[in-house]
Short mmCIF file of C-alpha atoms in Angstrom, two decimals:
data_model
loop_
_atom_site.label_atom_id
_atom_site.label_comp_id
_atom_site.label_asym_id
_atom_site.label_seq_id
_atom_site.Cartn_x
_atom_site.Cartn_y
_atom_site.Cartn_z
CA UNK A 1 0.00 0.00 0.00
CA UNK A 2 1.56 3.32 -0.53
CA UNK A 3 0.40 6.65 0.10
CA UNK A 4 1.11 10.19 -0.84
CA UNK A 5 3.29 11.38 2.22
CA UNK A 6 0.84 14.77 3.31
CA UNK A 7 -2.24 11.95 3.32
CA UNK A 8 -0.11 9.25 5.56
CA UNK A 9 0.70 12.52 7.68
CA UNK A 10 -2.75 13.28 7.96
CA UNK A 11 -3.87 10.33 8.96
CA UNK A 12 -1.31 9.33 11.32
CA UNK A 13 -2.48 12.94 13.44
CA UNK A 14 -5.93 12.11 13.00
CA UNK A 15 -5.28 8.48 14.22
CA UNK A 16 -3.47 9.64 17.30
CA UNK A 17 -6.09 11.93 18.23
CA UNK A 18 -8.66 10.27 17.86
CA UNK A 19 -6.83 7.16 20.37
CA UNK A 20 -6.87 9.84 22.79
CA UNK A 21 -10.79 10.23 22.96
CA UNK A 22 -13.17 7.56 24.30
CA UNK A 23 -14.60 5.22 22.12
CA UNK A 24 -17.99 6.98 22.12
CA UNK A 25 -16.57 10.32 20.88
CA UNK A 26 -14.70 9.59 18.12
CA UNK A 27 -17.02 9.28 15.50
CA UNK A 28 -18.39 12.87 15.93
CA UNK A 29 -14.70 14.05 16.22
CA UNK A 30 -13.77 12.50 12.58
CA UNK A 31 -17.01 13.58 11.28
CA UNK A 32 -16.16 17.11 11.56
CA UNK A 33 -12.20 16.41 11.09
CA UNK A 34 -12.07 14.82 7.77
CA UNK A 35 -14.96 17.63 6.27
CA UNK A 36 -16.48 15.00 4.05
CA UNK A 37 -13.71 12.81 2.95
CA UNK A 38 -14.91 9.74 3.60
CA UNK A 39 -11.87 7.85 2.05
CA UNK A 40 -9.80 9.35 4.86
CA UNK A 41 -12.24 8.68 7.34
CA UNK A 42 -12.56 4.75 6.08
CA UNK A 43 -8.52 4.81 6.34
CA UNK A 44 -8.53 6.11 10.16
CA UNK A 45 -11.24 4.04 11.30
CA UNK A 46 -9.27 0.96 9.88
CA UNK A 47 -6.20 2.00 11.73
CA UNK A 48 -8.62 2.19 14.59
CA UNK A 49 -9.69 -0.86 14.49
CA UNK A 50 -6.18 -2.30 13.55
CA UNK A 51 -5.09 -0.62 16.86
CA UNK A 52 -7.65 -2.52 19.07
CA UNK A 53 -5.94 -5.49 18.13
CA UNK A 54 -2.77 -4.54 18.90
CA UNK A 55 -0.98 -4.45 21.65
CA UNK A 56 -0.10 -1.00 23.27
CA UNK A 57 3.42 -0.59 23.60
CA UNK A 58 4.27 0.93 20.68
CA UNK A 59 0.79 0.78 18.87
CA UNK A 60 0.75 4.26 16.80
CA UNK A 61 4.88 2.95 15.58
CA UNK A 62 3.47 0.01 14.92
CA UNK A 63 0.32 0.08 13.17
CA UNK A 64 0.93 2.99 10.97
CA UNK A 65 4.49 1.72 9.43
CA UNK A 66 3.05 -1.56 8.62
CA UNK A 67 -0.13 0.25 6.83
CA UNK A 68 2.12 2.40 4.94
CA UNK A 69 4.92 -0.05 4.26
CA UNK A 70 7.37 1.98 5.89
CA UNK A 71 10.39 0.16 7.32
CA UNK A 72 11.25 0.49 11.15
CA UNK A 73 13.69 -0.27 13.86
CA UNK A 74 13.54 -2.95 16.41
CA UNK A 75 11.30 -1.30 19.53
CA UNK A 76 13.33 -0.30 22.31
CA UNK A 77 15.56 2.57 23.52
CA UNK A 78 17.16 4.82 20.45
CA UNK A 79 21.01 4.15 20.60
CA UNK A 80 22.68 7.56 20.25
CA UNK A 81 26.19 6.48 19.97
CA UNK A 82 29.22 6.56 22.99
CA UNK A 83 28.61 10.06 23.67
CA UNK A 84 25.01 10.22 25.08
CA UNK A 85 23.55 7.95 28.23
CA UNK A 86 19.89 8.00 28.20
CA UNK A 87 18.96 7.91 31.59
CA UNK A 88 14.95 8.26 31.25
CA UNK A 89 12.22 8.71 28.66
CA UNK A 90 10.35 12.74 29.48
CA UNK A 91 7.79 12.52 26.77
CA UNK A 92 6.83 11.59 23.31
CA UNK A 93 4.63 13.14 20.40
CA UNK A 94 3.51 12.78 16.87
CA UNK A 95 7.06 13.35 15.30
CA UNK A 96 9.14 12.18 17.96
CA UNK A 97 10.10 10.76 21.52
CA UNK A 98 12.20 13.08 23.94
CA UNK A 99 14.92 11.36 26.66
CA UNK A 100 17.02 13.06 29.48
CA UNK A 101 20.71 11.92 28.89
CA UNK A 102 23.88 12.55 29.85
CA UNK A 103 26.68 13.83 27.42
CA UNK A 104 29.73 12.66 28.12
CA UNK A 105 31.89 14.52 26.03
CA UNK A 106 30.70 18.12 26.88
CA UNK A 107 29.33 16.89 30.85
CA UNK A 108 26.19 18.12 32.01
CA UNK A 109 22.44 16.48 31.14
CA UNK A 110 20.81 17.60 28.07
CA UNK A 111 17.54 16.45 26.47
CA UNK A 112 17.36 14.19 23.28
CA UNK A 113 14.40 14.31 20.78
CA UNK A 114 14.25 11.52 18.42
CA UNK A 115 12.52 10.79 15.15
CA UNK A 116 9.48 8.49 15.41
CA UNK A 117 10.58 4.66 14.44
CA UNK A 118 7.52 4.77 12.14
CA UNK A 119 8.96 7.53 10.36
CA UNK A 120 12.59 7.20 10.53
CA UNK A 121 12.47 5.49 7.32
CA UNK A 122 10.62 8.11 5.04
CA UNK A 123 13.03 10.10 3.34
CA UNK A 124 10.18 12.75 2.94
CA UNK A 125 9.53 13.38 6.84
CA UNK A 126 13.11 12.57 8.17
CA UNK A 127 13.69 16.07 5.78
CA UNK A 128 11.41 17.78 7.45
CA UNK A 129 12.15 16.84 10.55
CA UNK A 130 15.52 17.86 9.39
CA UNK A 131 14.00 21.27 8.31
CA UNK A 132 12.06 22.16 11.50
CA UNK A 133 15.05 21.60 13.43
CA UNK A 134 17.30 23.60 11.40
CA UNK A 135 14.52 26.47 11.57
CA UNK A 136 14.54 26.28 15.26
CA UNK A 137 18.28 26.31 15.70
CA UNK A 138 18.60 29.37 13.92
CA UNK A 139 16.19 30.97 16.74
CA UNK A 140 18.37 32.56 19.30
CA UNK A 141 16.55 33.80 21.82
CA UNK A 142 16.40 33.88 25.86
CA UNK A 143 12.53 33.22 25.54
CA UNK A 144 12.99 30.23 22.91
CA UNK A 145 14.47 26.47 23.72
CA UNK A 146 18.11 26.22 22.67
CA UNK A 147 18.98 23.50 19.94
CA UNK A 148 22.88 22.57 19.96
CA UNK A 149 22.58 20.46 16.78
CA UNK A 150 20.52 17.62 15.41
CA UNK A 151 22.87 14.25 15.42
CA UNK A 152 21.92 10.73 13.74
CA UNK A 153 21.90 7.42 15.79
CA UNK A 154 23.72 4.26 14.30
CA UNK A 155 20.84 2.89 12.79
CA UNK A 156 19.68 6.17 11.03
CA UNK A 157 17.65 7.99 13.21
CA UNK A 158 17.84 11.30 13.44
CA UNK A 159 17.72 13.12 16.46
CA UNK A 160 17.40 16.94 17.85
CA UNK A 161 20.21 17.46 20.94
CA UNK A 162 18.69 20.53 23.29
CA UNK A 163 19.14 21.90 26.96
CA UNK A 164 17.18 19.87 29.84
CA UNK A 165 15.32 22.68 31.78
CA UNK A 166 14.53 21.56 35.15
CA UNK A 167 12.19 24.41 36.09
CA UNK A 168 8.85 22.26 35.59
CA UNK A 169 6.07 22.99 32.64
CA UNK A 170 3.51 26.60 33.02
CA UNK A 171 1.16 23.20 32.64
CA UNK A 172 2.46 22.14 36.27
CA UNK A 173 2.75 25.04 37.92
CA UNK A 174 -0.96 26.27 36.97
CA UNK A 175 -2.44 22.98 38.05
CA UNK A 176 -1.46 24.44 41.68
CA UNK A 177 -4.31 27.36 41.16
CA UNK A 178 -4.20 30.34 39.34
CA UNK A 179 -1.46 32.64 38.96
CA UNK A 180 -1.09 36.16 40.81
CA UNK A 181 -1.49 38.64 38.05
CA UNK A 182 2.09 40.34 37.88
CA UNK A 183 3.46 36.70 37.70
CA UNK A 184 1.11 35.69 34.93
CA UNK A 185 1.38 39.22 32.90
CA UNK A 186 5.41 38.62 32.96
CA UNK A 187 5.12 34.76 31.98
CA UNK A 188 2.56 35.87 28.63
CA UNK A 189 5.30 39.46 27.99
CA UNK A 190 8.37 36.47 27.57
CA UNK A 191 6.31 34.30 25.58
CA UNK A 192 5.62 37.54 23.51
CA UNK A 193 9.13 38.40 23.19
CA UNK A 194 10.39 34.75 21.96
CA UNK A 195 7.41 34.78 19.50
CA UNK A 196 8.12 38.19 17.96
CA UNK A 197 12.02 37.02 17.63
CA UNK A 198 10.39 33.39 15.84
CA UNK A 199 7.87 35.19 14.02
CA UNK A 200 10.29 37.77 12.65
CA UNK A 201 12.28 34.97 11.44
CA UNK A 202 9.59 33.58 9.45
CA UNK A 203 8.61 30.29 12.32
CA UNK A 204 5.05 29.64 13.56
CA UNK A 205 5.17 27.76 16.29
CA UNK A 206 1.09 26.92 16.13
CA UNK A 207 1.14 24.98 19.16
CA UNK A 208 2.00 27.06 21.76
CA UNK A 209 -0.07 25.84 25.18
CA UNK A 210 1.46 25.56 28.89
CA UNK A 211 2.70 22.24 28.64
CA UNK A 212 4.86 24.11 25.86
CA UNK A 213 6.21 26.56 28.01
CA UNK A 214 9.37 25.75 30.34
CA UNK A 215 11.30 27.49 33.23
CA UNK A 216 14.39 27.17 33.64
CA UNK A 217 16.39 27.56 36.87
CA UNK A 218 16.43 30.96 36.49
CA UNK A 219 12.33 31.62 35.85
CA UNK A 220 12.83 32.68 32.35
CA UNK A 221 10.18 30.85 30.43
CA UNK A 222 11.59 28.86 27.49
CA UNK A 223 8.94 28.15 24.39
CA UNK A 224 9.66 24.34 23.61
CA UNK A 225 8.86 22.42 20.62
CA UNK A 226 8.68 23.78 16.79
CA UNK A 227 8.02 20.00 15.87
CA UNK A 228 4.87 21.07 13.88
CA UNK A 229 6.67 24.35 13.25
CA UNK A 230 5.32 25.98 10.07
CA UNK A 231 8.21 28.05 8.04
CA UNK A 232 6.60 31.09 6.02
CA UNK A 233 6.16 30.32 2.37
CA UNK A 234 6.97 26.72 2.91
CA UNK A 235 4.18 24.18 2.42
CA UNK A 236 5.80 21.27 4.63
CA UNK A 237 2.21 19.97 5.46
CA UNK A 238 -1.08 19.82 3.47
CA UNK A 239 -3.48 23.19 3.56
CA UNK A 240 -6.56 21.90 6.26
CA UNK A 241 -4.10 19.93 8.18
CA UNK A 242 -5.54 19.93 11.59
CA UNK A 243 -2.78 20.36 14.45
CA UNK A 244 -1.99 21.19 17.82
CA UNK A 245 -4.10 21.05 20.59
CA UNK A 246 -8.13 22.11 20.19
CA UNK A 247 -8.94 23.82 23.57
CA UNK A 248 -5.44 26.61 22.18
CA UNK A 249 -6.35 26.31 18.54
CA UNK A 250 -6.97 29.56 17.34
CA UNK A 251 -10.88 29.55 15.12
CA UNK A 252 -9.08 29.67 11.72
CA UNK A 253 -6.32 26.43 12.55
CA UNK A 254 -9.58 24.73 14.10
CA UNK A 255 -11.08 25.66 10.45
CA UNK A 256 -8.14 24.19 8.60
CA UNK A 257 -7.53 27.71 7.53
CA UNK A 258 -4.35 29.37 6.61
CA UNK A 259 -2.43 30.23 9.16
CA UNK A 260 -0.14 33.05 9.98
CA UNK A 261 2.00 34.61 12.83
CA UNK A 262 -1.75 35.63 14.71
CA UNK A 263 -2.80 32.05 15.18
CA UNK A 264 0.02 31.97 17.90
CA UNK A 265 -1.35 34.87 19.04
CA UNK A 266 -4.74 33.50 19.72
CA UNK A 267 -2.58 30.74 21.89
CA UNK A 268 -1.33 33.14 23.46
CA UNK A 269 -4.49 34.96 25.00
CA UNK A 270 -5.54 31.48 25.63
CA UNK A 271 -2.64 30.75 27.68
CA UNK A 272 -3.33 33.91 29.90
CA UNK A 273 -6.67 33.65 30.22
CA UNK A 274 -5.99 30.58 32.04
CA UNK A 275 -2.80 31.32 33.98
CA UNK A 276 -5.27 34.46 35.22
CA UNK A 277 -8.43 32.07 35.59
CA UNK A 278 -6.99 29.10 36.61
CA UNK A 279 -8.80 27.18 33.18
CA UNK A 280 -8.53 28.00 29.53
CA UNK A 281 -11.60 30.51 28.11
CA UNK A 282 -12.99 27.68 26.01
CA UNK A 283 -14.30 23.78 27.31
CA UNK A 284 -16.90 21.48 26.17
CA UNK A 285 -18.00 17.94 26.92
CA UNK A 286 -17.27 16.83 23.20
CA UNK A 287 -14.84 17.56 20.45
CA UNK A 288 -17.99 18.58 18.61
CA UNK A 289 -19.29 21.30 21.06
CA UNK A 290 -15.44 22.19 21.23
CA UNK A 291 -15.30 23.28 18.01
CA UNK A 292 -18.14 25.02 17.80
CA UNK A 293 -16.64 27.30 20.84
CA UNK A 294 -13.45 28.14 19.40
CA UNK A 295 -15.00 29.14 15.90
CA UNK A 296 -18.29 30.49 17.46
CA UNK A 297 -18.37 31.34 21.20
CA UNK A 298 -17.43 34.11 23.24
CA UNK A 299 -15.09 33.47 25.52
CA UNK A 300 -15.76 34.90 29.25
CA UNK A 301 -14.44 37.72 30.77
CA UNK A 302 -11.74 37.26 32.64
CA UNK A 303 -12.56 39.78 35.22
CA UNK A 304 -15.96 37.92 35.64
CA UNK A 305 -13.66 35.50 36.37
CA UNK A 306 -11.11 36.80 38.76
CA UNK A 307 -12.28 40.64 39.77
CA UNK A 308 -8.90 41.91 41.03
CA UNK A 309 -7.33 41.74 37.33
CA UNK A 310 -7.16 45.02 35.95
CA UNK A 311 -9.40 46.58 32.95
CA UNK A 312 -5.90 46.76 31.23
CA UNK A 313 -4.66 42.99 31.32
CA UNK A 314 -8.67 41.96 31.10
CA UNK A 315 -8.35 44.34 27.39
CA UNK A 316 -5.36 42.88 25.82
CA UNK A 317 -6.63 39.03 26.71
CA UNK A 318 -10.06 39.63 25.05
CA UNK A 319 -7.89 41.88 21.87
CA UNK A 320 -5.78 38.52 21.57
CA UNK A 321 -9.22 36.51 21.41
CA UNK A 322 -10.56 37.92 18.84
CA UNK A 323 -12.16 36.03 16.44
CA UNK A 324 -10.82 37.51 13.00
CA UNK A 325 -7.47 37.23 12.66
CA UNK A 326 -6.80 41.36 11.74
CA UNK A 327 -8.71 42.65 14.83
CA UNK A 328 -5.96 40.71 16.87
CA UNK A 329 -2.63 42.88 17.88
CA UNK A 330 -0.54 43.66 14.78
CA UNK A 331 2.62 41.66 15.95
CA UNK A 332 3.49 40.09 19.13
CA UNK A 333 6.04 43.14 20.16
CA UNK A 334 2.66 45.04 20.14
CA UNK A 335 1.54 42.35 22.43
CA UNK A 336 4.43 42.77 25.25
CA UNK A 337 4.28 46.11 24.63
CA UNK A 338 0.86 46.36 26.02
CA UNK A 339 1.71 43.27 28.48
CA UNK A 340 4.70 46.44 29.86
CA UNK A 341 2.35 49.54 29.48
#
């Protein structure tokens, strides 16, 4: 079976979403994801099906490069070479699999990201993977995640070679209750400033949400992750491509619209809304009803919310949250501008 490499992409995000939702949700989700096409839908549900059969560890690696044909390494740890010691596995997504390791040549821990098995053997992806790595190591910034270089294991897998923050995740730290307001104004003005440096570069990130965000051990916030980076003028995925994560999507990426520098934006005011709030401006008790709130609803007012805020931090959220993309700030310099006033 082979399949053209933007379609196999697409299905492989709509397949790992959709293992994410209960059983009893995820026909409504792919009946507004795919927008008609049954063939794709037929495809995921297949996978889905496939994947009930199989067993877990592993399953998205698994399932996927045998529909596709694609060939894949033996499961099990990545092996980096003599000069890296994975010591534990931190997390995993669509495009790759992150570890904590120790470099022995340079001393200190660092953090390894490494290409999916499942797509370590398309020459098509392992480029872009290539790509959106480059792009992010060309972002120096004190608000941005740090690349060092992107390496290749012994067996051909590439992998991304970054700093190990040990700060904790904005995700973490607003699970403890909501934010006091200077803290969360000068967490959303840092994210601003690494966003106008990545924007002005010509990087979307278009999944920026707290479990996104860093600290390292000196606060700053660092803005991890350009894996589903989008470079300006660059068509690395398929126009409609659904990414990211619904509850931050701005209306026009929920859409499958084209995207720009505002969508992060939109994250953005999402992300303070809930570091003020203590819970992001949009939830629903179904994919279905979620969608229909980012493109649709009004978000609350945060100082319905949370009274203490001030009218000026309450203004700039509900600017960032607007639904059409040019009533939004200009630029996100004009939004830590405003975050400073």
């Amino acid at each position: 079976m082979t399949t053209d490499p933007s379609r196999r992409q697409r299905i492989e995000v709509l397949f790992d979403q959709c293992s994410d939702l209960p059983l009893p949700q995820r026909g409504r989700f792919l009946e507004v994801a795919v927008a008609g096409d049954i063939a794709l839908r037929r495809e995921v549900e297949a996978l889905l099906a496939s994947a009930e059969r199989a067993d877990s560890t592993g399953r998205l690696e698994r399932i996927v490069a045998a529909a596709f044909d694609l060939p894949r390494a033996p499961l099990g740890k990545p092996r980096p070479g003599d000069r890296y010691e994975l010591r534990e596995k931190l997390g995993g997504g669509g495009m790759g699999t992150v570890y904590q390791a120790n470099d022995r040549q340079a001393g200190g821990t660092v953090a390894l990201k490494f290409l999916s098995e499942s797509l370590a053997g398309d020459p098509v992806l392992k480029r872009r993977f290539q790509r959106e790595a480059q792009a992010a190591a060309a972002l120096d910034h004190v608000n941005i995640g740090a690349i060092h270089g992107v390496e290749e294991t012994e067996d051909g897998r590439l992998f991304i070679v970054m700093p190990y923050y040990e700060g904790g995740t904005l995700k973490n730290l607003i699970a403890q209750g909501p934010l006091p307001v200077a803290e969360a104004v000068g967490c959303a003005a840092q994210v601003a400033d690494g966003l106008a440096h990545a924007h002005a570069a010509g990087v979307i990130h278009r999944d920026i949400k707290p479990a996104n965000l860093m600290f390292a051990a000196d606060r700053s916030l660092k803005i991890l992750d350009f894996g589903i980076a989008k470079i300006a003028g660059e068509k690395l995925t398929r126009t409609g491509l659904v990414l990211g994560t619904l509850a931050y999507m701005s209306p026009e990426q929920a859409a499958g619209g084209t995207l720009d520098h505002r969508t992060d934006l939109w994250a953005l005011g999402v992300v303070l809304h809930e570091m003020l709030a203590g819970r992001p401006p949009f939830s629903a008790p179904s994919i279905e009803l979620l969608f229909h709130a980012v493109r649709r609803g009004e978000p609350p007012k945060v100082r319905s919310l949370r009274p203490e805020v001030p009218t000026e931090v309450e203004a700039v959220v509900s600017r960032l949250l607007e639904k059409e993309p040019g009533r939004r700030y200009p630029d996100a310099a004009s939004v830590a501008a405003a975050l400073r006033a």
